Amino acid sequence: MSQEIAVIGSPEFTTGFRLAGVRKCENIPDEEKDERLDDAVESTLADDNVGIVVMLDEDLDHLSRTVRRDVEGSVEPVLVTLGGGAGSGLREQIKRAIGIDLMDEDE
């Protein structure tokens, strides 16, 4: 069974993904993120058809502590954030997805 990519964010953020063929998009206007983002993320994480969730890094600040912990610890689906300090964030995402740190020089 193949899994899909889901994108969560403002309509401006999700539009490009829709044009690229992503079918699962949760549009949350900026002024509604504090009220609606937790529910959108929780329902997306619970969807067995979703393998990758894409969000803006800055949107993580709008999540409650509990949902943010769930998102950051999620292996399937894996969360990919765009924007912000991508270097260390990408490293952590890869480590979480495959279970090892490929960039660790001690190993």
Coordinates of N, CA and C in Angstrom, one line a residue:
M1 N 0.8 -1.2 0.0 CA 0.0 0.0 0.0 C 0.9 1.2 0.0
S2 N 0.7 2.1 -0.9 CA 1.5 3.3 -1.0 C 0.8 4.4 -0.1
Q3 N 1.7 5.2 0.4 CA 1.2 6.3 1.3 C 1.3 7.6 0.6
E4 N 0.6 8.6 1.1 CA 0.5 9.9 0.5 C 1.3 10.9 1.3
I5 N 1.5 12.0 0.6 CA 2.1 13.2 1.3 C 0.9 14.1 1.7
A6 N 0.9 14.6 2.9 CA -0.1 15.6 3.3 C 0.7 16.9 3.7
V7 N 0.0 18.0 3.3 CA 0.6 19.3 3.6 C -0.4 20.1 4.5
I8 N 0.1 20.7 5.5 CA -0.7 21.5 6.4 C -0.1 22.9 6.5
G9 N -1.0 23.9 6.3 CA -0.5 25.3 6.4 C -1.5 26.3 5.8
S10 N -1.0 27.5 5.6 CA -1.8 28.5 5.0 C -2.1 28.2 3.6
P11 N -3.2 28.7 3.0 CA -3.5 28.5 1.6 C -2.4 28.8 0.7
E12 N -1.7 29.9 1.0 CA -0.5 30.3 0.2 C 0.6 29.2 0.2
F13 N 0.8 28.5 1.3 CA 1.8 27.5 1.4 C 1.3 26.2 0.7
T14 N 0.1 25.8 0.8 CA -0.4 24.6 0.3 C -0.6 24.6 -1.2
T15 N -0.9 25.8 -1.8 CA -1.2 25.9 -3.2 C -0.2 25.3 -4.1
G16 N 1.1 25.6 -3.9 CA 2.2 25.0 -4.7 C 2.2 23.5 -4.7
F17 N 1.9 22.9 -3.5 CA 1.9 21.5 -3.4 C 0.7 20.9 -4.1
R18 N -0.4 21.6 -4.1 CA -1.6 21.1 -4.8 C -1.3 21.1 -6.3
L19 N -0.7 22.2 -6.8 CA -0.3 22.2 -8.2 C 0.7 21.1 -8.6
A20 N 1.5 20.7 -7.6 CA 2.4 19.6 -7.9 C 1.8 18.2 -7.8
G21 N 0.5 18.2 -7.4 CA -0.2 16.9 -7.4 C -0.5 16.3 -6.0
V22 N -0.2 17.1 -4.9 CA -0.5 16.6 -3.6 C -2.0 16.8 -3.4
R23 N -2.7 15.7 -3.0 CA -4.1 15.7 -2.8 C -4.6 16.0 -1.4
K24 N -3.8 15.7 -0.4 CA -4.2 15.9 1.0 C -3.5 17.2 1.5
C25 N -4.4 18.2 1.5 CA -3.9 19.5 2.0 C -4.9 20.1 3.0
E26 N -4.4 20.5 4.1 CA -5.2 21.2 5.1 C -4.9 22.7 5.1
N27 N -5.8 23.5 4.6 CA -5.6 24.9 4.6 C -6.1 25.5 5.9
I28 N -5.1 26.1 6.5 CA -5.4 26.8 7.8 C -4.9 28.3 7.7
P29 N -5.8 29.2 7.5 CA -5.4 30.6 7.4 C -4.6 31.0 8.6
D30 N -3.7 32.0 8.4 CA -2.8 32.4 9.5 C -3.6 32.8 10.8
E31 N -4.7 33.5 10.6 CA -5.4 34.1 11.7 C -6.2 33.0 12.5
E32 N -6.2 31.7 11.9 CA -6.9 30.6 12.6 C -6.0 29.5 13.1
K33 N -4.7 29.7 12.9 CA -3.8 28.7 13.3 C -3.8 28.3 14.8
D34 N -3.9 29.3 15.7 CA -4.0 28.9 17.1 C -5.2 28.1 17.5
E35 N -6.3 28.3 16.7 CA -7.5 27.5 17.0 C -7.6 26.2 16.3
R36 N -7.1 26.1 15.1 CA -7.4 24.9 14.2 C -6.2 24.0 13.9
L37 N -5.0 24.5 14.1 CA -3.8 23.7 13.7 C -3.7 22.4 14.5
D38 N -3.9 22.4 15.8 CA -3.8 21.2 16.5 C -4.7 20.1 16.0
D39 N -6.0 20.4 15.7 CA -6.9 19.4 15.2 C -6.5 18.9 13.8
A40 N -6.0 19.8 13.0 CA -5.6 19.4 11.6 C -4.4 18.5 11.7
V41 N -3.5 18.8 12.5 CA -2.3 17.9 12.7 C -2.6 16.6 13.3
E42 N -3.5 16.6 14.3 CA -3.9 15.3 14.9 C -4.6 14.4 14.0
S43 N -5.5 14.9 13.2 CA -6.3 14.1 12.2 C -5.4 13.6 11.1
T44 N -4.4 14.4 10.7 CA -3.4 14.0 9.7 C -2.5 12.9 10.2
L45 N -2.0 13.0 11.4 CA -1.2 12.0 12.0 C -2.0 10.6 12.2
A46 N -3.2 10.7 12.4 CA -4.1 9.5 12.6 C -4.4 8.8 11.3
D47 N -4.2 9.5 10.2 CA -4.6 9.0 8.8 C -3.6 7.9 8.4
D48 N -4.0 6.7 8.3 CA -3.1 5.6 7.9 C -2.6 5.7 6.5
N49 N -3.2 6.5 5.7 CA -2.8 6.7 4.3 C -1.7 7.7 4.1
V50 N -1.3 8.4 5.2 CA -0.3 9.5 5.1 C 1.0 9.0 5.6
G51 N 2.0 9.1 4.8 CA 3.4 8.7 5.2 C 4.3 9.9 5.5
I52 N 4.0 11.0 4.9 CA 4.9 12.2 5.1 C 3.9 13.4 5.3
V53 N 4.2 14.2 6.3 CA 3.5 15.4 6.6 C 4.5 16.6 6.4
V54 N 4.1 17.6 5.6 CA 4.9 18.7 5.4 C 4.3 20.0 6.0
M55 N 5.1 20.7 6.7 CA 4.6 22.0 7.4 C 5.7 23.0 7.3
L56 N 5.4 24.2 7.6 CA 6.4 25.3 7.8 C 6.9 25.1 9.2
D57 N 8.2 25.3 9.3 CA 8.9 25.2 10.6 C 8.2 26.2 11.6
E58 N 7.9 27.4 11.2 CA 7.3 28.4 12.1 C 5.9 28.0 12.6
D59 N 5.2 27.2 11.9 CA 3.9 26.7 12.3 C 3.9 25.8 13.5
L60 N 5.1 25.2 13.8 CA 5.2 24.4 15.0 C 5.0 25.2 16.2
D61 N 5.3 26.5 16.2 CA 5.1 27.4 17.3 C 3.6 27.6 17.7
H62 N 2.7 27.3 16.8 CA 1.3 27.4 17.0 C 0.6 26.1 17.6
L63 N 1.4 25.1 17.7 CA 0.9 23.8 18.2 C 0.9 23.8 19.7
S64 N 0.0 23.1 20.3 CA 0.1 22.9 21.8 C 1.3 22.0 22.1
R65 N 1.7 22.0 23.4 CA 2.8 21.2 23.8 C 2.7 19.7 23.5
T66 N 1.5 19.2 23.8 CA 1.2 17.8 23.6 C 1.3 17.4 22.1
V67 N 0.6 18.2 21.2 CA 0.6 17.9 19.8 C 2.0 18.1 19.2
R68 N 2.7 19.1 19.7 CA 4.1 19.3 19.2 C 5.0 18.1 19.5
R69 N 4.8 17.6 20.8 CA 5.6 16.4 21.2 C 5.3 15.2 20.3
D70 N 4.0 15.0 20.0 CA 3.6 13.9 19.2 C 4.1 14.0 17.8
V71 N 4.1 15.2 17.3 CA 4.6 15.4 15.9 C 6.1 15.2 15.8
E72 N 6.9 15.8 16.8 CA 8.3 15.6 16.8 C 8.8 14.2 17.0
G73 N 7.9 13.4 17.7 CA 8.3 12.0 18.0 C 7.8 11.0 17.0
S74 N 7.0 11.5 16.0 CA 6.3 10.6 15.1 C 7.3 10.1 14.0
V75 N 7.3 8.8 13.9 CA 8.1 8.1 12.9 C 7.3 7.9 11.6
E76 N 6.1 7.5 11.8 CA 5.2 7.2 10.7 C 3.8 7.8 11.0
P77 N 3.4 8.8 10.4 CA 4.1 9.5 9.3 C 5.2 10.4 9.9
V78 N 6.2 10.6 9.0 CA 7.3 11.5 9.4 C 7.0 12.9 9.0
L79 N 7.4 13.8 9.9 CA 7.2 15.2 9.7 C 8.4 15.9 9.0
V80 N 8.1 16.6 7.9 CA 9.2 17.4 7.3 C 8.8 18.8 7.4
T81 N 9.7 19.6 8.0 CA 9.4 21.1 8.1 C 10.3 21.8 7.1
L82 N 9.7 22.9 6.5 CA 10.4 23.7 5.6 C 10.6 25.1 6.2
G83 N 11.7 25.7 5.9 CA 12.0 27.0 6.4 C 12.8 26.9 7.7
G84 N 13.2 28.1 8.2 CA 13.9 28.1 9.5 C 15.3 27.5 9.3
G85 N 15.9 27.0 10.3 CA 17.3 26.4 10.3 C 17.2 25.0 9.8
A86 N 17.2 24.8 8.5 CA 17.0 23.5 7.9 C 18.1 22.5 8.2
G87 N 19.3 23.0 8.5 CA 20.5 22.1 8.7 C 20.3 21.1 9.8
S88 N 20.1 21.5 11.0 CA 19.9 20.6 12.1 C 18.5 20.0 12.1
G89 N 17.5 20.7 11.6 CA 16.2 20.1 11.5 C 16.1 19.0 10.5
L90 N 16.8 19.1 9.4 CA 16.8 18.0 8.4 C 17.6 16.8 9.0
R91 N 18.6 17.1 9.7 CA 19.4 16.0 10.3 C 18.5 15.2 11.3
E92 N 17.8 15.9 12.1 CA 16.9 15.2 13.1 C 15.8 14.5 12.4
Q93 N 15.3 15.0 11.3 CA 14.2 14.3 10.5 C 14.7 13.0 9.9
I94 N 15.9 13.0 9.4 CA 16.5 11.8 8.8 C 16.8 10.8 9.9
K95 N 17.3 11.3 11.0 CA 17.6 10.4 12.2 C 16.3 9.7 12.7
R96 N 15.2 10.5 12.8 CA 14.0 10.0 13.2 C 13.4 9.0 12.3
A97 N 13.5 9.3 11.0 CA 12.9 8.4 9.9 C 13.6 7.1 9.8
I98 N 15.0 7.1 9.9 CA 15.7 5.8 9.7 C 16.3 5.2 10.9
G99 N 16.3 6.0 12.0 CA 16.7 5.4 13.3 C 18.2 5.6 13.6
I100 N 19.0 6.1 12.7 CA 20.4 6.4 13.0 C 20.8 7.8 12.5
D101 N 21.9 8.3 13.1 CA 22.4 9.6 12.7 C 23.5 9.3 11.7
L102 N 23.2 9.6 10.4 CA 24.2 9.4 9.3 C 25.4 10.3 9.4
M103 N 25.2 11.4 10.0 CA 26.2 12.5 10.1 C 27.1 12.4 11.3
D104 N 26.9 11.4 12.1 CA 27.7 11.2 13.4 C 29.0 10.8 13.0
E105 N 30.1 11.5 13.3 CA 31.4 11.2 12.9 C 32.1 10.2 13.9
D106 N 31.5 9.9 15.0 CA 32.0 9.0 16.0 C 31.8 7.5 15.6
E107 N 30.8 7.3 14.7 CA 30.5 5.9 14.4 C 31.3 5.4 13.2

